[in-house]
């Protein structure tokens, strides 16, 4: 059986706790992975390196795939987000976050099945901020036709492959007529010229968010620019049980990084109570990606086995505290491992 060299970045805060639990589950499931561990974030700084070491970037470029724990970014000061840097440097322009109800996790809705696709390289995350004069600061929102078209084409292709029916863009082009205007024009053009069979709609984001929390079942695939994608991903997580249950992935042409939507959760870090499920689901996405790109059926079989195990665990009531359960991180991992079959 082929073994895939895969970069592992434990990250900060709850990162090392959830990555330890997830790698233990993957090993118990005989996932054909060989971890190549690298640091990023505070962990890298503390070991005397850059916040995003070149060796970490080179390893991801070389191996093409990484599983990443969350990295802390200081608020209102300090270094640029490692996540933003990673996505830009590796050109991981498409973030994909599937948001679905899980059996055993009770929420207000029982029919959520959404995919959030976020443009990962532009918008207000360009990091161009200036102090014009004391007390006056600006932040530049960047949109290019190339990146808007690229993410739109990626989203329509993805929707077609996954047999999804509809793409909705959330935007604020009534106010940001140029930047968001370009984003919707590019999406509309790709729909009309290349994918007329996929239904397309565009909603102003404020009303879109209201509709989303009233009736999430009316949405299928959401396509958003960078900041809106960030915010709406967490909103969607709230529809299905919270940040502990939503996985994520970042795709470029040459590499992909799989990570949960959640952050380093400093409020619970070090307590051993974080939910490892979001990262485990991200690892399942990674195995399916390896199965698709490297034609490795063993990866698909392991992904299926792990998914069945965590679904059974949840149905049996095995839950961490964020889901109103009583298990800690390692106990939840144990219950999944017991159900691997
Ligand atoms: P957060 O996602 O870390 O936490 C928000 C809330 O959700 C907290 O109450 C936390 O305890 C809870 N939570 C998150 N993940 C959980 C899990 N797996 N199990 C149980 N509860 C969980 O967001 P916050 O507090 O805004 O950000 C903290 C740090 O994380 C910041 O430095 C931020 O920049 C960074 N961050 C990193 C991301 C990444 O590396 N991809 C993504 C989002 C934030």
PDB file of N, CA and C in Angstrom, residues 8-108:
ATOM      1  N   UNK A   8       2.294  17.900   8.761  1.00  0.00           N
ATOM      2  CA  UNK A   8       1.434  18.104   9.930  1.00  0.00           C
ATOM      3  C   UNK A   8       1.910  19.354  10.656  1.00  0.00           C
ATOM      4  N   UNK A   9       0.981  20.319  10.827  1.00  0.00           N
ATOM      5  CA  UNK A   9       1.305  21.541  11.573  1.00  0.00           C
ATOM      6  C   UNK A   9       0.410  21.554  12.808  1.00  0.00           C
ATOM      7  N   UNK A  10       0.950  21.270  13.988  1.00  0.00           N
ATOM      8  CA  UNK A  10       0.077  21.201  15.172  1.00  0.00           C
ATOM      9  C   UNK A  10      -0.574  22.537  15.519  1.00  0.00           C
ATOM     10  N   UNK A  11       0.131  23.657  15.275  1.00  0.00           N
ATOM     11  CA  UNK A  11      -0.468  24.973  15.534  1.00  0.00           C
ATOM     12  C   UNK A  11      -0.399  25.378  16.993  1.00  0.00           C
ATOM     13  N   UNK A  12      -1.279  26.301  17.367  1.00  0.00           N
ATOM     14  CA  UNK A  12      -1.240  26.916  18.706  1.00  0.00           C
ATOM     15  C   UNK A  12      -2.512  26.598  19.498  1.00  0.00           C
ATOM     16  N   UNK A  13      -2.510  26.989  20.772  1.00  0.00           N
ATOM     17  CA  UNK A  13      -3.704  26.847  21.613  1.00  0.00           C
ATOM     18  C   UNK A  13      -4.163  25.397  21.657  1.00  0.00           C
ATOM     19  N   UNK A  14      -5.405  25.156  21.250  1.00  0.00           N
ATOM     20  CA  UNK A  14      -5.930  23.775  21.254  1.00  0.00           C
ATOM     21  C   UNK A  14      -5.348  22.943  20.104  1.00  0.00           C
ATOM     22  N   UNK A  15      -4.584  23.587  19.210  1.00  0.00           N
ATOM     23  CA  UNK A  15      -4.058  22.882  18.030  1.00  0.00           C
ATOM     24  C   UNK A  15      -3.351  21.572  18.365  1.00  0.00           C
ATOM     25  N   UNK A  16      -2.312  21.628  19.242  1.00  0.00           N
ATOM     26  CA  UNK A  16      -1.599  20.382  19.543  1.00  0.00           C
ATOM     27  C   UNK A  16      -2.511  19.315  20.165  1.00  0.00           C
ATOM     28  N   UNK A  17      -3.518  19.738  20.942  1.00  0.00           N
ATOM     29  CA  UNK A  17      -4.426  18.761  21.574  1.00  0.00           C
ATOM     30  C   UNK A  17      -5.289  18.058  20.513  1.00  0.00           C
ATOM     31  N   UNK A  18      -5.868  18.850  19.607  1.00  0.00           N
ATOM     32  CA  UNK A  18      -6.745  18.213  18.617  1.00  0.00           C
ATOM     33  C   UNK A  18      -5.941  17.453  17.558  1.00  0.00           C
ATOM     34  N   UNK A  19      -4.750  17.962  17.215  1.00  0.00           N
ATOM     35  CA  UNK A  19      -3.966  17.206  16.217  1.00  0.00           C
ATOM     36  C   UNK A  19      -3.492  15.872  16.819  1.00  0.00           C
ATOM     37  N   UNK A  20      -3.152  15.869  18.118  1.00  0.00           N
ATOM     38  CA  UNK A  20      -2.722  14.603  18.743  1.00  0.00           C
ATOM     39  C   UNK A  20      -3.872  13.586  18.706  1.00  0.00           C
ATOM     40  N   UNK A  21      -5.078  14.048  19.038  1.00  0.00           N
ATOM     41  CA  UNK A  21      -6.233  13.136  19.042  1.00  0.00           C
ATOM     42  C   UNK A  21      -6.508  12.618  17.627  1.00  0.00           C
ATOM     43  N   UNK A  22      -6.424  13.517  16.664  1.00  0.00           N
ATOM     44  CA  UNK A  22      -6.761  13.131  15.278  1.00  0.00           C
ATOM     45  C   UNK A  22      -5.704  12.186  14.700  1.00  0.00           C
ATOM     46  N   UNK A  23      -4.437  12.463  14.953  1.00  0.00           N
ATOM     47  CA  UNK A  23      -3.406  11.573  14.389  1.00  0.00           C
ATOM     48  C   UNK A  23      -3.494  10.184  15.050  1.00  0.00           C
ATOM     49  N   UNK A  24      -3.922  10.157  16.313  1.00  0.00           N
ATOM     50  CA  UNK A  24      -4.098   8.860  16.984  1.00  0.00           C
ATOM     51  C   UNK A  24      -5.237   8.073  16.299  1.00  0.00           C
ATOM     52  N   UNK A  25      -6.331   8.762  15.983  1.00  0.00           N
ATOM     53  CA  UNK A  25      -7.452   8.088  15.301  1.00  0.00           C
ATOM     54  C   UNK A  25      -7.008   7.607  13.918  1.00  0.00           C
ATOM     55  N   UNK A  26      -6.282   8.473  13.198  1.00  0.00           N
ATOM     56  CA  UNK A  26      -5.827   8.104  11.847  1.00  0.00           C
ATOM     57  C   UNK A  26      -4.904   6.886  11.894  1.00  0.00           C
ATOM     58  N   UNK A  27      -4.028   6.856  12.899  1.00  0.00           N
ATOM     59  CA  UNK A  27      -3.116   5.706  13.021  1.00  0.00           C
ATOM     60  C   UNK A  27      -3.922   4.438  13.323  1.00  0.00           C
ATOM     61  N   UNK A  28      -4.919   4.551  14.209  1.00  0.00           N
ATOM     62  CA  UNK A  28      -5.733   3.372  14.551  1.00  0.00           C
ATOM     63  C   UNK A  28      -6.539   2.884  13.352  1.00  0.00           C
ATOM     64  N   UNK A  29      -6.852   3.810  12.440  1.00  0.00           N
ATOM     65  CA  UNK A  29      -7.620   3.420  11.247  1.00  0.00           C
ATOM     66  C   UNK A  29      -6.711   2.952  10.118  1.00  0.00           C
ATOM     67  N   UNK A  30      -5.395   2.861  10.402  1.00  0.00           N
ATOM     68  CA  UNK A  30      -4.410   2.459   9.396  1.00  0.00           C
ATOM     69  C   UNK A  30      -4.410   3.374   8.173  1.00  0.00           C
ATOM     70  N   UNK A  31      -4.547   4.674   8.414  1.00  0.00           N
ATOM     71  CA  UNK A  31      -4.483   5.621   7.294  1.00  0.00           C
ATOM     72  C   UNK A  31      -3.079   5.565   6.694  1.00  0.00           C
ATOM     73  N   UNK A  32      -2.972   5.471   5.376  1.00  0.00           N
ATOM     74  CA  UNK A  32      -1.648   5.337   4.747  1.00  0.00           C
ATOM     75  C   UNK A  32      -0.914   6.673   4.657  1.00  0.00           C
ATOM     76  N   UNK A  33      -0.615   7.237   5.835  1.00  0.00           N
ATOM     77  CA  UNK A  33       0.006   8.563   5.889  1.00  0.00           C
ATOM     78  C   UNK A  33       1.305   8.488   6.668  1.00  0.00           C
ATOM     79  N   UNK A  34       2.250   9.277   6.236  1.00  0.00           N
ATOM     80  CA  UNK A  34       3.520   9.396   6.941  1.00  0.00           C
ATOM     81  C   UNK A  34       3.694  10.876   7.269  1.00  0.00           C
ATOM     82  N   UNK A  35       3.610  11.237   8.549  1.00  0.00           N
ATOM     83  CA  UNK A  35       3.620  12.658   8.903  1.00  0.00           C
ATOM     84  C   UNK A  35       5.017  13.268   8.816  1.00  0.00           C
ATOM     85  N   UNK A  36       5.066  14.474   8.270  1.00  0.00           N
ATOM     86  CA  UNK A  36       6.298  15.253   8.252  1.00  0.00           C
ATOM     87  C   UNK A  36       5.947  16.512   9.045  1.00  0.00           C
ATOM     88  N   UNK A  37       6.392  16.565  10.304  1.00  0.00           N
ATOM     89  CA  UNK A  37       5.901  17.650  11.169  1.00  0.00           C
ATOM     90  C   UNK A  37       6.690  18.941  10.996  1.00  0.00           C
ATOM     91  N   UNK A  38       5.950  20.046  10.884  1.00  0.00           N
ATOM     92  CA  UNK A  38       6.562  21.381  10.797  1.00  0.00           C
ATOM     93  C   UNK A  38       5.781  22.344  11.672  1.00  0.00           C
ATOM     94  N   UNK A  39       6.433  23.443  12.021  1.00  0.00           N
ATOM     95  CA  UNK A  39       5.782  24.420  12.895  1.00  0.00           C
ATOM     96  C   UNK A  39       5.339  25.653  12.115  1.00  0.00           C
ATOM     97  N   UNK A  40       4.331  26.320  12.672  1.00  0.00           N
ATOM     98  CA  UNK A  40       3.920  27.646  12.187  1.00  0.00           C
ATOM     99  C   UNK A  40       3.224  28.334  13.346  1.00  0.00           C
ATOM    100  N   UNK A  41       3.192  29.663  13.324  1.00  0.00           N
ATOM    101  CA  UNK A  41       2.474  30.403  14.367  1.00  0.00           C
ATOM    102  C   UNK A  41       3.348  30.638  15.587  1.00  0.00           C
ATOM    103  N   UNK A  42       2.693  30.801  16.746  1.00  0.00           N
ATOM    104  CA  UNK A  42       3.425  31.088  17.983  1.00  0.00           C
ATOM    105  C   UNK A  42       4.412  29.981  18.282  1.00  0.00           C
ATOM    106  N   UNK A  43       4.000  28.747  17.970  1.00  0.00           N
ATOM    107  CA  UNK A  43       4.869  27.594  18.237  1.00  0.00           C
ATOM    108  C   UNK A  43       6.201  27.763  17.501  1.00  0.00           C
ATOM    109  N   UNK A  44       6.149  28.272  16.271  1.00  0.00           N
ATOM    110  CA  UNK A  44       7.383  28.478  15.498  1.00  0.00           C
ATOM    111  C   UNK A  44       8.214  29.606  16.121  1.00  0.00           C
ATOM    112  N   UNK A  45       7.523  30.697  16.502  1.00  0.00           N
ATOM    113  CA  UNK A  45       8.235  31.824  17.132  1.00  0.00           C
ATOM    114  C   UNK A  45       8.933  31.377  18.402  1.00  0.00           C
ATOM    115  N   UNK A  46       8.199  30.586  19.212  1.00  0.00           N
ATOM    116  CA  UNK A  46       8.766  30.135  20.486  1.00  0.00           C
ATOM    117  C   UNK A  46       9.973  29.218  20.301  1.00  0.00           C
ATOM    118  N   UNK A  47      10.027  28.559  19.143  1.00  0.00           N
ATOM    119  CA  UNK A  47      11.206  27.705  18.923  1.00  0.00           C
ATOM    120  C   UNK A  47      12.321  28.490  18.214  1.00  0.00           C
ATOM    121  N   UNK A  48      12.161  29.836  18.177  1.00  0.00           N
ATOM    122  CA  UNK A  48      13.242  30.697  17.677  1.00  0.00           C
ATOM    123  C   UNK A  48      13.213  30.893  16.174  1.00  0.00           C
ATOM    124  N   UNK A  49      12.127  30.512  15.535  1.00  0.00           N
ATOM    125  CA  UNK A  49      12.036  30.616  14.070  1.00  0.00           C
ATOM    126  C   UNK A  49      11.139  31.803  13.689  1.00  0.00           C
ATOM    127  N   UNK A  50      10.955  31.985  12.391  1.00  0.00           N
ATOM    128  CA  UNK A  50       9.992  32.956  11.894  1.00  0.00           C
ATOM    129  C   UNK A  50       8.594  32.428  12.209  1.00  0.00           C
ATOM    130  N   UNK A  51       7.591  33.315  12.203  1.00  0.00           N
ATOM    131  CA  UNK A  51       6.230  32.863  12.490  1.00  0.00           C
ATOM    132  C   UNK A  51       5.734  31.881  11.410  1.00  0.00           C
ATOM    133  N   UNK A  52       6.204  32.127  10.181  1.00  0.00           N
ATOM    134  CA  UNK A  52       5.919  31.143   9.121  1.00  0.00           C
ATOM    135  C   UNK A  52       7.260  30.751   8.496  1.00  0.00           C
ATOM    136  N   UNK A  53       7.907  29.722   9.035  1.00  0.00           N
ATOM    137  CA  UNK A  53       9.238  29.358   8.545  1.00  0.00           C
ATOM    138  C   UNK A  53       9.217  28.935   7.072  1.00  0.00           C
ATOM    139  N   UNK A  54      10.274  29.319   6.348  1.00  0.00           N
ATOM    140  CA  UNK A  54      10.386  28.921   4.928  1.00  0.00           C
ATOM    141  C   UNK A  54      10.365  27.399   4.797  1.00  0.00           C
ATOM    142  N   UNK A  55      10.949  26.711   5.805  1.00  0.00           N
ATOM    143  CA  UNK A  55      10.999  25.241   5.731  1.00  0.00           C
ATOM    144  C   UNK A  55       9.587  24.647   5.748  1.00  0.00           C
ATOM    145  N   UNK A  56       8.669  25.314   6.458  1.00  0.00           N
ATOM    146  CA  UNK A  56       7.278  24.831   6.506  1.00  0.00           C
ATOM    147  C   UNK A  56       6.629  25.005   5.127  1.00  0.00           C
ATOM    148  N   UNK A  57       6.830  26.204   4.552  1.00  0.00           N
ATOM    149  CA  UNK A  57       6.282  26.471   3.216  1.00  0.00           C
ATOM    150  C   UNK A  57       6.838  25.489   2.186  1.00  0.00           C
ATOM    151  N   UNK A  58       8.157  25.301   2.248  1.00  0.00           N
ATOM    152  CA  UNK A  58       8.796  24.403   1.263  1.00  0.00           C
ATOM    153  C   UNK A  58       8.276  22.979   1.408  1.00  0.00           C
ATOM    154  N   UNK A  59       8.048  22.553   2.663  1.00  0.00           N
ATOM    155  CA  UNK A  59       7.557  21.182   2.887  1.00  0.00           C
ATOM    156  C   UNK A  59       6.156  21.017   2.287  1.00  0.00           C
ATOM    157  N   UNK A  60       5.312  22.029   2.461  1.00  0.00           N
ATOM    158  CA  UNK A  60       3.950  21.914   1.901  1.00  0.00           C
ATOM    159  C   UNK A  60       4.028  21.918   0.374  1.00  0.00           C
ATOM    160  N   UNK A  61       4.885  22.806  -0.157  1.00  0.00           N
ATOM    161  CA  UNK A  61       5.045  22.833  -1.623  1.00  0.00           C
ATOM    162  C   UNK A  61       5.529  21.473  -2.123  1.00  0.00           C
ATOM    163  N   UNK A  62       6.465  20.895  -1.385  1.00  0.00           N
ATOM    164  CA  UNK A  62       7.061  19.635  -1.826  1.00  0.00           C
ATOM    165  C   UNK A  62       6.067  18.470  -1.726  1.00  0.00           C
ATOM    166  N   UNK A  63       5.384  18.348  -0.591  1.00  0.00           N
ATOM    167  CA  UNK A  63       4.496  17.197  -0.384  1.00  0.00           C
ATOM    168  C   UNK A  63       3.089  17.432  -0.930  1.00  0.00           C
ATOM    169  N   UNK A  64       2.718  18.699  -1.077  1.00  0.00           N
ATOM    170  CA  UNK A  64       1.439  19.015  -1.733  1.00  0.00           C
ATOM    171  C   UNK A  64       0.222  18.962  -0.828  1.00  0.00           C
ATOM    172  N   UNK A  65       0.361  18.410   0.363  1.00  0.00           N
ATOM    173  CA  UNK A  65      -0.800  18.240   1.243  1.00  0.00           C
ATOM    174  C   UNK A  65      -0.383  18.479   2.695  1.00  0.00           C
ATOM    175  N   UNK A  66      -1.229  19.185   3.444  1.00  0.00           N
ATOM    176  CA  UNK A  66      -0.943  19.392   4.871  1.00  0.00           C
ATOM    177  C   UNK A  66      -2.226  19.332   5.690  1.00  0.00           C
ATOM    178  N   UNK A  67      -2.086  18.828   6.907  1.00  0.00           N
ATOM    179  CA  UNK A  67      -3.158  18.901   7.905  1.00  0.00           C
ATOM    180  C   UNK A  67      -2.667  19.896   8.945  1.00  0.00           C
ATOM    181  N   UNK A  68      -3.500  20.898   9.215  1.00  0.00           N
ATOM    182  CA  UNK A  68      -3.011  22.007  10.038  1.00  0.00           C
ATOM    183  C   UNK A  68      -3.925  22.293  11.219  1.00  0.00           C
ATOM    184  N   UNK A  69      -3.336  22.451  12.384  1.00  0.00           N
ATOM    185  CA  UNK A  69      -4.073  22.952  13.539  1.00  0.00           C
ATOM    186  C   UNK A  69      -4.174  24.464  13.425  1.00  0.00           C
ATOM    187  N   UNK A  70      -5.024  25.094  14.249  1.00  0.00           N
ATOM    188  CA  UNK A  70      -5.181  26.555  14.167  1.00  0.00           C
ATOM    189  C   UNK A  70      -3.953  27.302  14.666  1.00  0.00           C
ATOM    190  N   UNK A  71      -3.714  28.490  14.115  1.00  0.00           N
ATOM    191  CA  UNK A  71      -2.593  29.325  14.552  1.00  0.00           C
ATOM    192  C   UNK A  71      -3.130  30.644  15.096  1.00  0.00           C
ATOM    193  N   UNK A  72      -2.604  31.039  16.229  1.00  0.00           N
ATOM    194  CA  UNK A  72      -3.048  32.292  16.863  1.00  0.00           C
ATOM    195  C   UNK A  72      -2.521  33.501  16.093  1.00  0.00           C
ATOM    196  N   UNK A  73      -3.363  34.547  15.982  1.00  0.00           N
ATOM    197  CA  UNK A  73      -2.915  35.824  15.422  1.00  0.00           C
ATOM    198  C   UNK A  73      -3.232  36.912  16.446  1.00  0.00           C
ATOM    199  N   UNK A  74      -2.250  37.731  16.830  1.00  0.00           N
ATOM    200  CA  UNK A  74      -2.543  38.772  17.812  1.00  0.00           C
ATOM    201  C   UNK A  74      -3.564  39.778  17.277  1.00  0.00           C
ATOM    202  N   UNK A  75      -4.438  40.259  18.152  1.00  0.00           N
ATOM    203  CA  UNK A  75      -5.502  41.181  17.737  1.00  0.00           C
ATOM    204  C   UNK A  75      -5.016  42.626  17.840  1.00  0.00           C
ATOM    205  N   UNK A  76      -5.187  43.372  16.737  1.00  0.00           N
ATOM    206  CA  UNK A  76      -4.913  44.820  16.768  1.00  0.00           C
ATOM    207  C   UNK A  76      -3.445  45.200  16.772  1.00  0.00           C
ATOM    208  N   UNK A  77      -2.550  44.230  16.689  1.00  0.00           N
ATOM    209  CA  UNK A  77      -1.099  44.524  16.660  1.00  0.00           C
ATOM    210  C   UNK A  77      -0.376  43.255  16.209  1.00  0.00           C
ATOM    211  N   UNK A  78       0.951  43.364  16.100  1.00  0.00           N
ATOM    212  CA  UNK A  78       1.767  42.168  15.888  1.00  0.00           C
ATOM    213  C   UNK A  78       1.769  41.648  14.466  1.00  0.00           C
ATOM    214  N   UNK A  79       2.222  40.407  14.338  1.00  0.00           N
ATOM    215  CA  UNK A  79       2.486  39.840  13.014  1.00  0.00           C
ATOM    216  C   UNK A  79       1.216  39.562  12.207  1.00  0.00           C
ATOM    217  N   UNK A  80       1.401  39.523  10.882  1.00  0.00           N
ATOM    218  CA  UNK A  80       0.300  39.197   9.967  1.00  0.00           C
ATOM    219  C   UNK A  80      -0.109  37.745  10.173  1.00  0.00           C
ATOM    220  N   UNK A  81      -1.388  37.474  10.078  1.00  0.00           N
ATOM    221  CA  UNK A  81      -1.909  36.120  10.270  1.00  0.00           C
ATOM    222  C   UNK A  81      -1.131  35.077   9.455  1.00  0.00           C
ATOM    223  N   UNK A  82      -0.734  34.019  10.143  1.00  0.00           N
ATOM    224  CA  UNK A  82      -0.035  32.921   9.468  1.00  0.00           C
ATOM    225  C   UNK A  82      -0.954  32.289   8.412  1.00  0.00           C
ATOM    226  N   UNK A  83      -2.234  32.230   8.749  1.00  0.00           N
ATOM    227  CA  UNK A  83      -3.185  31.610   7.817  1.00  0.00           C
ATOM    228  C   UNK A  83      -3.272  32.400   6.521  1.00  0.00           C
ATOM    229  N   UNK A  84      -3.380  33.737   6.689  1.00  0.00           N
ATOM    230  CA  UNK A  84      -3.455  34.589   5.499  1.00  0.00           C
ATOM    231  C   UNK A  84      -2.160  34.457   4.694  1.00  0.00           C
ATOM    232  N   UNK A  85      -1.017  34.465   5.393  1.00  0.00           N
ATOM    233  CA  UNK A  85       0.281  34.343   4.698  1.00  0.00           C
ATOM    234  C   UNK A  85       0.377  33.018   3.943  1.00  0.00           C
ATOM    235  N   UNK A  86      -0.009  31.940   4.620  1.00  0.00           N
ATOM    236  CA  UNK A  86       0.065  30.608   3.991  1.00  0.00           C
ATOM    237  C   UNK A  86      -0.789  30.551   2.730  1.00  0.00           C
ATOM    238  N   UNK A  87      -2.010  31.054   2.846  1.00  0.00           N
ATOM    239  CA  UNK A  87      -2.932  30.988   1.698  1.00  0.00           C
ATOM    240  C   UNK A  87      -2.407  31.821   0.538  1.00  0.00           C
ATOM    241  N   UNK A  88      -1.813  32.980   0.864  1.00  0.00           N
ATOM    242  CA  UNK A  88      -1.299  33.830  -0.214  1.00  0.00           C
ATOM    243  C   UNK A  88      -0.029  33.242  -0.817  1.00  0.00           C
ATOM    244  N   UNK A  89       0.907  32.862   0.044  1.00  0.00           N
ATOM    245  CA  UNK A  89       2.206  32.387  -0.463  1.00  0.00           C
ATOM    246  C   UNK A  89       2.044  31.128  -1.310  1.00  0.00           C
ATOM    247  N   UNK A  90       1.095  30.249  -0.911  1.00  0.00           N
ATOM    248  CA  UNK A  90       0.920  28.999  -1.658  1.00  0.00           C
ATOM    249  C   UNK A  90      -0.216  29.102  -2.689  1.00  0.00           C
ATOM    250  N   UNK A  91      -0.783  30.313  -2.766  1.00  0.00           N
ATOM    251  CA  UNK A  91      -1.872  30.559  -3.712  1.00  0.00           C
ATOM    252  C   UNK A  91      -3.027  29.574  -3.527  1.00  0.00           C
ATOM    253  N   UNK A  92      -3.398  29.354  -2.277  1.00  0.00           N
ATOM    254  CA  UNK A  92      -4.511  28.447  -1.961  1.00  0.00           C
ATOM    255  C   UNK A  92      -5.789  29.276  -2.042  1.00  0.00           C
ATOM    256  N   UNK A  93      -6.267  29.469  -3.239  1.00  0.00           N
ATOM    257  CA  UNK A  93      -7.281  30.511  -3.439  1.00  0.00           C
ATOM    258  C   UNK A  93      -8.703  30.094  -3.122  1.00  0.00           C
ATOM    259  N   UNK A  94      -8.934  28.787  -2.997  1.00  0.00           N
ATOM    260  CA  UNK A  94     -10.320  28.346  -2.756  1.00  0.00           C
ATOM    261  C   UNK A  94     -10.450  27.655  -1.401  1.00  0.00           C
ATOM    262  N   UNK A  95     -11.199  28.255  -0.498  1.00  0.00           N
ATOM    263  CA  UNK A  95     -11.486  27.595   0.782  1.00  0.00           C
ATOM    264  C   UNK A  95     -12.858  26.941   0.680  1.00  0.00           C
ATOM    265  N   UNK A  96     -12.934  25.708   1.133  1.00  0.00           N
ATOM    266  CA  UNK A  96     -14.196  24.963   1.057  1.00  0.00           C
ATOM    267  C   UNK A  96     -14.569  24.490   2.452  1.00  0.00           C
ATOM    268  N   UNK A  97     -15.761  24.854   2.896  1.00  0.00           N
ATOM    269  CA  UNK A  97     -16.232  24.446   4.222  1.00  0.00           C
ATOM    270  C   UNK A  97     -17.618  23.823   4.119  1.00  0.00           C
ATOM    271  N   UNK A  98     -17.704  22.505   4.185  1.00  0.00           N
ATOM    272  CA  UNK A  98     -19.027  21.866   4.156  1.00  0.00           C
ATOM    273  C   UNK A  98     -19.697  21.985   5.531  1.00  0.00           C
ATOM    274  N   UNK A  99     -20.939  22.381   5.523  1.00  0.00           N
ATOM    275  CA  UNK A  99     -21.669  22.599   6.784  1.00  0.00           C
ATOM    276  C   UNK A  99     -22.934  21.738   6.752  1.00  0.00           C
ATOM    277  N   UNK A 100     -22.944  20.697   7.577  1.00  0.00           N
ATOM    278  CA  UNK A 100     -24.084  19.772   7.548  1.00  0.00           C
ATOM    279  C   UNK A 100     -24.494  19.408   8.961  1.00  0.00           C
ATOM    280  N   UNK A 101     -25.788  19.080   9.098  1.00  0.00           N
ATOM    281  CA  UNK A 101     -26.240  18.526  10.375  1.00  0.00           C
ATOM    282  C   UNK A 101     -25.590  17.176  10.588  1.00  0.00           C
ATOM    283  N   UNK A 102     -25.313  16.892  11.867  1.00  0.00           N
ATOM    284  CA  UNK A 102     -24.795  15.571  12.218  1.00  0.00           C
ATOM    285  C   UNK A 102     -25.842  14.905  13.102  1.00  0.00           C
ATOM    286  N   UNK A 103     -26.086  13.640  12.843  1.00  0.00           N
ATOM    287  CA  UNK A 103     -27.054  12.918  13.675  1.00  0.00           C
ATOM    288  C   UNK A 103     -26.533  12.883  15.112  1.00  0.00           C
ATOM    289  N   UNK A 104     -27.399  13.149  16.049  1.00  0.00           N
ATOM    290  CA  UNK A 104     -26.954  13.136  17.452  1.00  0.00           C
ATOM    291  C   UNK A 104     -26.559  14.510  17.954  1.00  0.00           C
ATOM    292  N   UNK A 105     -26.390  15.468  17.031  1.00  0.00           N
ATOM    293  CA  UNK A 105     -26.073  16.839  17.444  1.00  0.00           C
ATOM    294  C   UNK A 105     -27.312  17.689  17.185  1.00  0.00           C
ATOM    295  N   UNK A 106     -28.033  17.966  18.252  1.00  0.00           N
ATOM    296  CA  UNK A 106     -29.301  18.685  18.092  1.00  0.00           C
ATOM    297  C   UNK A 106     -29.071  20.176  17.899  1.00  0.00           C
ATOM    298  N   UNK A 107     -29.746  20.732  16.915  1.00  0.00           N
ATOM    299  CA  UNK A 107     -29.659  22.173  16.664  1.00  0.00           C
ATOM    300  C   UNK A 107     -31.062  22.658  16.289  1.00  0.00           C
ATOM    301  N   UNK A 108     -31.186  23.944  16.023  1.00  0.00           N
ATOM    302  CA  UNK A 108     -32.512  24.483  15.665  1.00  0.00           C
ATOM    303  C   UNK A 108     -33.013  23.923  14.332  1.00  0.00           C
TER     304      UNK A 108
END
